[in-house]
Short mmCIF file of C-alpha atoms and ligand atoms in Angstrom, two decimals:
data_model
loop_
_atom_site.label_atom_id
_atom_site.label_comp_id
_atom_site.label_asym_id
_atom_site.label_seq_id
_atom_site.Cartn_x
_atom_site.Cartn_y
_atom_site.Cartn_z
CA UNK K 135 21.16 -25.97 6.04
CA UNK K 136 24.20 -27.53 6.70
CA UNK K 137 25.75 -28.99 9.70
CA UNK K 138 29.73 -29.75 9.94
CA UNK K 139 32.31 -31.11 12.38
CA UNK K 140 32.50 -29.54 15.59
CA UNK K 141 34.85 -26.46 15.81
CA UNK K 142 35.93 -24.40 19.05
CA UNK K 143 35.13 -21.01 19.15
CA UNK K 144 38.35 -18.78 19.64
CA UNK K 145 37.35 -15.07 20.13
CA UNK K 146 33.81 -13.46 19.80
CA UNK K 147 32.05 -10.50 19.38
CA UNK K 148 28.60 -10.11 20.96
CA UNK K 149 26.40 -7.23 19.71
CA UNK K 150 23.73 -6.30 22.31
CA UNK K 151 26.07 -7.81 24.63
CA UNK K 152 24.71 -5.55 27.19
CA UNK K 153 21.48 -6.82 27.31
CA UNK K 154 19.77 -10.02 29.14
CA UNK K 155 20.90 -12.59 26.65
CA UNK K 156 24.00 -11.13 25.78
CA UNK K 157 25.38 -10.85 29.54
CA UNK K 158 24.51 -14.27 30.09
CA UNK K 159 26.42 -15.20 26.67
CA UNK K 160 29.35 -13.42 27.86
CA UNK K 161 29.46 -14.84 31.18
CA UNK K 162 29.50 -18.41 29.66
CA UNK K 163 32.03 -17.73 27.00
CA UNK K 164 34.25 -15.94 29.36
CA UNK K 165 34.07 -19.05 31.82
CA UNK K 166 35.45 -20.71 28.80
CA UNK K 167 38.20 -18.64 28.20
CA UNK K 168 36.78 -17.27 25.20
CA UNK K 169 37.69 -13.89 24.87
CA UNK K 170 34.70 -11.45 24.09
CA UNK K 171 33.96 -8.09 22.66
CA UNK K 172 30.86 -6.38 22.95
CA UNK K 173 29.06 -3.51 20.91
CA UNK K 174 26.45 -1.92 22.56
CA UNK K 175 24.57 1.40 22.48
CA UNK K 176 24.06 1.16 26.63
CA UNK K 177 26.82 1.04 29.33
CA UNK K 178 28.63 -2.44 29.66
CA UNK K 179 27.25 -5.40 31.59
CA UNK K 180 28.77 -6.00 34.87
CA UNK K 181 30.62 -8.86 34.06
CA UNK K 182 34.22 -9.66 32.76
CA UNK K 183 34.49 -8.54 29.11
CA UNK K 184 37.62 -7.89 27.06
CA UNK K 185 36.61 -5.05 25.02
CA UNK K 186 33.53 -3.01 24.96
CA UNK K 187 32.89 -0.19 22.03
CA UNK K 188 29.55 1.98 22.85
CA UNK K 189 27.61 2.86 19.99
CA UNK K 190 24.91 2.12 17.64
CA UNK K 191 25.28 -0.96 15.45
CA UNK K 192 23.71 1.04 12.30
CA UNK K 193 26.49 3.72 12.69
CA UNK K 194 29.59 2.72 10.61
CA UNK K 195 31.73 4.45 13.07
CA UNK K 196 30.97 2.27 15.60
CA UNK K 197 32.34 -0.43 13.34
CA UNK K 198 35.35 1.57 12.46
CA UNK K 199 35.96 1.75 16.21
CA UNK K 200 35.64 -1.70 16.83
CA UNK K 201 38.20 -2.89 13.95
CA UNK K 202 40.81 -0.35 15.18
CA UNK K 203 40.36 -1.50 19.07
CA UNK K 204 40.22 -5.37 18.62
CA UNK K 205 43.72 -6.78 19.74
CA UNK K 206 42.33 -10.39 19.57
CA UNK K 207 41.34 -13.00 16.99
CA UNK K 208 37.64 -13.30 16.30
CA UNK K 209 36.17 -16.30 14.64
CA UNK K 210 32.17 -15.70 15.60
CA UNK K 211 29.89 -13.02 15.88
CA UNK K 212 26.48 -13.03 17.75
CA UNK K 213 24.07 -10.96 16.63
CA UNK K 214 22.04 -9.82 19.48
CA UNK K 215 21.63 -5.97 19.54
CA UNK K 216 18.26 -5.06 18.15
CA UNK K 217 15.01 -3.10 19.29
CA UNK K 218 13.01 -6.06 20.80
CA UNK K 219 9.66 -4.70 21.53
CA UNK K 220 6.67 -5.72 19.21
CA UNK K 221 4.25 -2.82 20.30
CA UNK K 222 7.10 -0.12 19.92
CA UNK K 223 7.91 -1.55 16.37
CA UNK K 224 4.18 -0.77 15.51
CA UNK K 225 4.42 2.63 16.70
CA UNK K 226 8.03 3.41 15.29
CA UNK K 227 8.73 1.15 12.23
CA UNK K 228 11.71 3.37 11.02
CA UNK K 229 13.59 2.96 14.14
CA UNK K 230 13.27 -0.80 14.53
CA UNK K 231 14.23 -1.24 10.86
CA UNK K 232 17.47 0.78 11.39
CA UNK K 233 18.44 -0.86 14.26
CA UNK K 234 17.44 -4.31 13.37
CA UNK K 235 18.12 -4.66 9.61
CA UNK K 236 20.39 -1.79 8.72
CA UNK K 237 22.44 -2.58 11.99
CA UNK K 238 22.37 -6.41 11.18
CA UNK K 239 23.60 -5.49 7.35
CA UNK K 240 26.34 -3.48 9.00
CA UNK K 241 27.26 -6.55 11.33
CA UNK K 242 27.53 -8.96 8.50
CA UNK K 243 29.55 -6.40 6.51
CA UNK K 244 32.09 -6.17 9.26
CA UNK K 245 32.56 -10.14 9.38
CA UNK K 246 32.59 -9.96 5.31
CA UNK K 247 35.62 -7.54 5.62
CA UNK K 248 37.52 -9.24 8.59
CA UNK K 249 37.06 -12.69 7.91
CA UNK K 250 34.70 -13.88 10.40
CA UNK K 251 33.01 -16.93 9.07
CA UNK K 252 30.52 -17.70 11.74
CA UNK K 253 27.17 -15.70 12.76
CA UNK K 254 24.74 -16.55 15.33
CA UNK K 255 21.70 -14.16 14.66
CA UNK K 256 18.79 -13.87 17.09
CA UNK K 257 15.77 -14.33 15.38
CA UNK K 258 12.45 -15.17 16.78
CA UNK K 259 9.15 -17.12 15.67
CA UNK K 260 7.39 -13.83 14.98
CA UNK K 261 9.10 -13.97 11.57
CA UNK K 262 6.93 -16.48 10.90
CA UNK K 263 3.58 -14.75 12.16
CA UNK K 264 0.48 -16.92 11.36
CA UNK K 265 1.58 -18.17 8.35
CA UNK K 266 1.02 -21.77 9.60
CA UNK K 267 -1.52 -23.31 11.56
CA UNK K 268 -0.53 -26.02 14.38
CA UNK K 269 3.07 -26.81 15.12
CA UNK K 270 5.64 -24.18 13.84
CA UNK K 271 8.62 -25.79 11.57
CA UNK K 272 11.20 -24.25 9.68
CA UNK K 273 9.57 -24.92 6.64
CA UNK K 274 6.73 -22.13 7.57
CA UNK K 275 6.50 -19.50 5.45
CA UNK K 276 7.78 -16.09 6.61
CA UNK K 277 4.48 -13.95 7.15
CA UNK K 278 5.40 -11.72 9.91
CA UNK K 279 2.39 -9.70 11.59
CA UNK K 280 4.37 -6.81 12.98
CA UNK K 281 7.46 -4.57 11.77
CA UNK K 282 9.91 -6.39 14.54
CA UNK K 283 8.82 -9.40 13.10
CA UNK K 284 9.29 -8.25 9.70
CA UNK K 285 12.98 -7.07 10.33
CA UNK K 286 13.98 -10.42 11.52
CA UNK K 287 12.34 -12.34 8.80
CA UNK K 288 14.50 -9.78 6.43
CA UNK K 289 17.44 -10.40 8.51
CA UNK K 290 17.00 -14.02 7.54
CA UNK K 291 17.23 -13.48 4.14
CA UNK K 292 20.16 -11.19 4.37
CA UNK K 293 22.16 -14.12 6.24
CA UNK K 294 20.85 -16.45 3.34
CA UNK K 295 22.81 -14.20 0.63
CA UNK K 296 25.68 -13.91 3.03
CA UNK K 297 25.90 -17.55 3.37
CA UNK K 298 25.78 -18.12 -0.43
CA UNK K 299 27.72 -15.21 -1.60
CA UNK K 300 30.49 -15.46 1.00
CA UNK K 301 30.38 -18.35 2.56
CA UNK K 302 29.58 -17.04 6.09
CA UNK K 303 27.79 -19.38 8.11
CA UNK K 304 24.73 -17.79 9.57
CA UNK K 305 22.80 -19.45 12.29
CA UNK K 306 19.13 -17.70 12.24
CA UNK K 307 17.67 -19.07 15.90
CA UNK K 308 13.97 -18.54 15.87
CA UNK K 309 13.90 -18.03 19.57
CA UNK K 310 10.20 -18.10 21.49
CA UNK K 311 10.03 -16.20 24.85
CA UNK K 312 12.93 -16.30 26.59
CA UNK K 313 13.33 -15.65 30.52
CA UNK K 314 15.58 -16.13 33.37
CA UNK K 315 17.63 -14.23 35.96
CA UNK K 316 18.74 -10.76 35.14
CA UNK K 317 15.63 -9.36 33.29
CA UNK K 318 13.94 -7.61 35.92
CA UNK K 319 13.54 -4.50 34.18
CA UNK K 320 12.44 -6.04 31.13
CA UNK K 321 8.95 -5.17 29.50
CA UNK K 322 8.08 -9.33 28.84
CA UNK K 323 5.53 -10.92 29.87
CA UNK K 324 7.60 -12.89 33.25
CA UNK K 325 9.13 -9.86 34.68
CA UNK K 326 5.98 -7.87 34.10
CA UNK K 327 3.92 -10.75 36.08
CA UNK K 328 7.08 -10.37 38.85
CA UNK K 329 6.58 -6.57 38.89
CA UNK K 330 2.79 -6.77 39.45
CA UNK K 331 3.49 -9.42 42.65
CA UNK K 332 5.66 -7.22 44.43
CA UNK K 333 3.16 -4.23 43.62
CA UNK K 334 5.43 -2.66 41.55
CA UNK K 335 2.81 -1.98 38.39
CA UNK K 336 -0.29 -3.27 36.71
CA UNK K 337 -0.52 -6.30 34.84
CA UNK K 338 -3.45 -6.80 32.10
CA UNK K 339 -4.32 -9.65 29.99
CA UNK K 340 -4.88 -9.43 26.60
CA UNK K 341 -8.14 -10.95 25.36
CA UNK K 342 -8.76 -14.33 27.22
CA UNK K 343 -5.46 -15.36 28.36
CA UNK K 344 -5.97 -18.67 26.30
CA UNK K 345 -3.35 -17.40 23.77
CA UNK K 346 -0.54 -19.98 23.96
CA UNK K 347 3.65 -19.41 24.26
CA UNK K 348 6.72 -21.23 24.69
CA UNK K 349 9.04 -20.25 27.37
CA UNK K 350 12.66 -21.10 27.10
CA UNK K 351 15.32 -20.73 29.85
CA UNK K 352 18.15 -18.27 29.08
CA UNK K 353 21.16 -20.77 29.64
CA UNK K 354 19.58 -23.24 27.22
CA UNK K 355 19.37 -20.53 24.74
CA UNK K 356 22.94 -19.63 25.44
CA UNK K 357 23.94 -22.95 25.37
CA UNK K 358 22.31 -23.40 21.77
CA UNK K 359 24.04 -20.37 20.20
CA UNK K 360 27.20 -22.03 21.29
CA UNK K 361 26.18 -25.58 19.85
CA UNK K 362 25.15 -23.92 16.64
CA UNK K 363 28.33 -21.83 16.17
CA UNK K 364 30.79 -25.24 17.22
CA UNK K 365 28.95 -27.28 14.61
CA UNK K 366 29.03 -24.30 12.17
CA UNK K 367 25.06 -24.58 11.38
CA UNK K 368 23.95 -22.51 8.64
CA UNK K 369 20.08 -21.54 8.07
CA UNK K 370 17.04 -21.02 10.64
CA UNK K 371 16.29 -23.47 13.31
CA UNK K 372 13.44 -22.50 15.89
CA UNK K 373 14.39 -23.31 19.76
CA UNK K 374 12.49 -22.77 22.66
CA UNK K 375 11.40 -25.02 25.48
CA UNK K 376 9.39 -27.14 22.97
CA UNK K 377 6.04 -26.90 25.39
CA UNK K 378 3.68 -24.17 25.18
CA UNK K 379 1.42 -22.88 27.98
CA UNK K 380 -1.30 -20.44 28.08
CA UNK K 381 -0.97 -16.96 29.56
CA UNK K 382 -3.58 -17.75 32.14
CA UNK K 383 -1.52 -20.91 32.95
CA UNK K 384 1.60 -18.95 33.18
CA UNK K 385 -0.07 -16.90 35.50
CA UNK K 386 -0.81 -19.31 37.82
CA UNK K 387 2.78 -20.79 37.75
CA UNK K 388 4.04 -17.29 38.68
CA UNK K 389 1.31 -16.92 41.42
CA UNK K 390 2.47 -20.47 42.82
CA UNK K 391 6.23 -19.72 42.26
CA UNK K 392 5.94 -16.47 44.05
CA UNK K 393 3.30 -17.98 46.66
CA UNK K 394 1.29 -14.32 45.89
CA UNK K 395 -1.96 -14.23 44.48
CA UNK K 396 -1.73 -12.27 41.06
CA UNK K 397 -5.55 -11.11 39.60
CA UNK K 398 -4.47 -9.53 36.52
CA UNK K 399 -7.10 -7.09 34.57
CA UNK K 400 -8.38 -7.85 31.27
CA UNK K 401 -8.26 -5.91 28.31
CA UNK K 402 -9.32 -6.03 24.58
CA UNK K 403 -6.57 -8.28 22.34
CA UNK K 404 -3.80 -6.07 21.03
CA UNK K 405 -2.98 -5.83 16.97
CA UNK K 406 -0.05 -7.70 15.86
CA UNK K 407 -0.22 -10.54 18.43
CA UNK K 408 -0.05 -14.25 17.52
CA UNK K 409 -2.43 -16.45 18.68
CA UNK K 410 -0.59 -19.27 19.63
CA UNK K 411 2.96 -20.10 19.37
CA UNK K 412 4.00 -24.03 19.46
CA UNK K 413 7.18 -24.83 17.92
CA UNK K 414 8.84 -28.18 16.88
CA UNK K 415 12.01 -29.09 18.13
CA UNK K 416 12.85 -31.66 15.71
CA UNK K 417 15.51 -29.91 13.93
CA UNK K 418 16.99 -28.40 16.96
CA UNK K 419 17.26 -31.86 18.45
CA UNK K 420 19.25 -33.00 15.51
CA UNK K 421 21.57 -30.31 15.80
CA UNK K 422 21.94 -31.23 19.73
CA UNK K 423 20.32 -28.81 21.01
CA UNK K 424 18.53 -29.23 24.32
CA UNK K 425 15.79 -27.52 26.51
CA UNK K 426 16.77 -28.77 30.19
CA UNK K 427 15.06 -26.30 32.37
CA UNK K 428 11.80 -26.81 32.95
CA UNK K 429 9.29 -23.85 33.41
CA UNK K 430 8.67 -24.22 37.27
CA UNK K 431 12.66 -24.68 37.89
CA UNK K 432 13.31 -21.76 36.00
CA UNK K 433 10.55 -19.47 36.95
CA UNK K 434 11.97 -20.22 40.67
CA UNK K 435 15.23 -19.30 39.63
CA UNK K 436 14.33 -16.27 37.86
CA UNK K 437 11.87 -15.07 40.87
CA UNK K 438 14.74 -15.49 43.32
CA UNK K 439 16.90 -13.50 41.55
CA UNK K 440 14.25 -10.79 40.93
CA UNK K 441 13.95 -10.59 44.42
CA UNK K 442 17.69 -10.17 45.28
CA UNK K 443 18.01 -7.66 42.24
CA UNK K 444 14.64 -5.88 43.31
CA UNK K 445 16.02 -5.27 47.07
CA UNK K 446 19.23 -3.98 45.67
CA UNK K 447 17.61 -1.21 43.69
CA UNK K 448 15.46 -0.50 46.36
CA UNK K 449 18.12 -0.31 49.02
N1 NAD H 1549 14.16 -12.10 25.19
C1 NAD H 1549 13.33 -12.71 24.30
O1 NAD H 1549 12.31 -13.38 24.89
C2 NAD H 1549 13.25 -13.03 22.73
C3 NAD H 1549 12.83 -13.54 22.10
C4 NAD H 1549 13.06 -13.94 20.61
C5 NAD H 1549 14.17 -13.20 20.08
N2 NAD H 1549 14.97 -12.20 20.84
C6 NAD H 1549 15.98 -11.83 20.21
O2 NAD H 1549 17.00 -11.90 20.96
C7 NAD H 1549 18.08 -10.66 20.97
C8 NAD H 1549 18.62 -10.37 22.19
O3 NAD H 1549 17.38 -9.94 23.40
P1 NAD H 1549 17.15 -9.88 24.72
O4 NAD H 1549 16.21 -10.15 25.54
O5 NAD H 1549 18.75 -9.88 25.52
O6 NAD H 1549 16.97 -8.08 24.60
P2 NAD H 1549 17.50 -6.50 25.19
O7 NAD H 1549 16.77 -5.76 24.87
O8 NAD H 1549 17.77 -7.48 26.94
O9 NAD H 1549 19.08 -6.60 24.79
C9 NAD H 1549 19.22 -6.01 23.52
C10 NAD H 1549 20.57 -5.15 23.72
O10 NAD H 1549 20.74 -4.71 22.24
C11 NAD H 1549 21.44 -3.10 22.44
N3 NAD H 1549 20.77 -2.53 21.28
C12 NAD H 1549 19.55 -2.38 20.87
N4 NAD H 1549 19.61 -1.78 19.52
C13 NAD H 1549 20.74 -1.32 19.49
C14 NAD H 1549 21.40 -0.59 18.62
N5 NAD H 1549 21.21 -0.01 17.44
N6 NAD H 1549 23.13 -0.34 18.64
C15 NAD H 1549 23.72 -0.97 19.68
N7 NAD H 1549 23.10 -1.59 20.57
C16 NAD H 1549 21.65 -1.74 20.34
C17 NAD H 1549 20.56 -2.74 23.80
O11 NAD H 1549 21.18 -1.74 24.30
C18 NAD H 1549 20.39 -3.92 24.56
O12 NAD H 1549 21.66 -3.99 25.16
C19 NAD H 1549 17.26 -9.58 20.35
O13 NAD H 1549 17.92 -9.61 18.91
C20 NAD H 1549 15.96 -10.23 20.02
O14 NAD H 1549 15.00 -9.85 19.22
C21 NAD H 1549 14.66 -12.45 22.48
#
């Protein structure tokens, strides 16, 4: 693990830039005047971007097109593209392997060939699995419970090799549950609770709801990636709010935020679910990363945005 002097970012490629975190990252970089190229297999996000290349990251042809079309200097790649559903990864491990690991390898190769020296890799605490008890630190053994977690753990190994062999700095950011505006279509727990609150879908709690999770606001995550790239950090770092709540508590908070009483169904626990996630922010804090938005404030902003987006979609 290393941290060097701060160095500004000149130009960026974001894989998965059409997604939830990627579109916030694009806005943050464009507002700083940094040119951004996005590679994504979905349509471009509705934000200002300098180049958009549509394609799958596991296809070499996508990277060839990117290389041909790039017209500005790039020194940093943020790798966010991934199949993100843990449960889908259990049902279709081959597909998640192609997207998450082959795709990341192609991204690292593009960096090696193009002289891009800084990478931010969106990893996850699911790479750690249940390999440790108590508070999760960067020293915990990587014992993922699902194919999704395994592809991220393997991605961190690739990152380590590309740092040692080719001098590319890769910050592997082990994110907890990220939430915020712009996620209303996603399958994660906060938007599922929002959809349930307005009567759009069912919501069930797996097990007794006492499993605890860490929820971090998307702006804090974007700021963390930019800080790590600027200080050329290399290695794994956990990042989240540093303060966990149980699923039952989250349900209560969403009920209070929305003013709607939420009564979820209870169903048996699912395979591959971590019993609890509580992370140490010690390294993150030393590197200058901050989780500034409280869960209550963040939920309020996410809920307001959810209602707007939902109203637009309905109207
Ligand atoms: N959101 C979270 O809570 C969370 C937590 C831990 C880690 N992460 C990681 O952060 C990253 C971004 O997460 P997100 O919430 O913005 O996800 P998202 O699903 O909203 O965005 C992912 C984007 O990647 C694109 N993509 C997926 N596979 C691709 C492929 N093979 N080729 C090209 N594009 C592809 C999708 O089209 C999508 O636009 C992911 O790597 C995810 O694993 C997210």
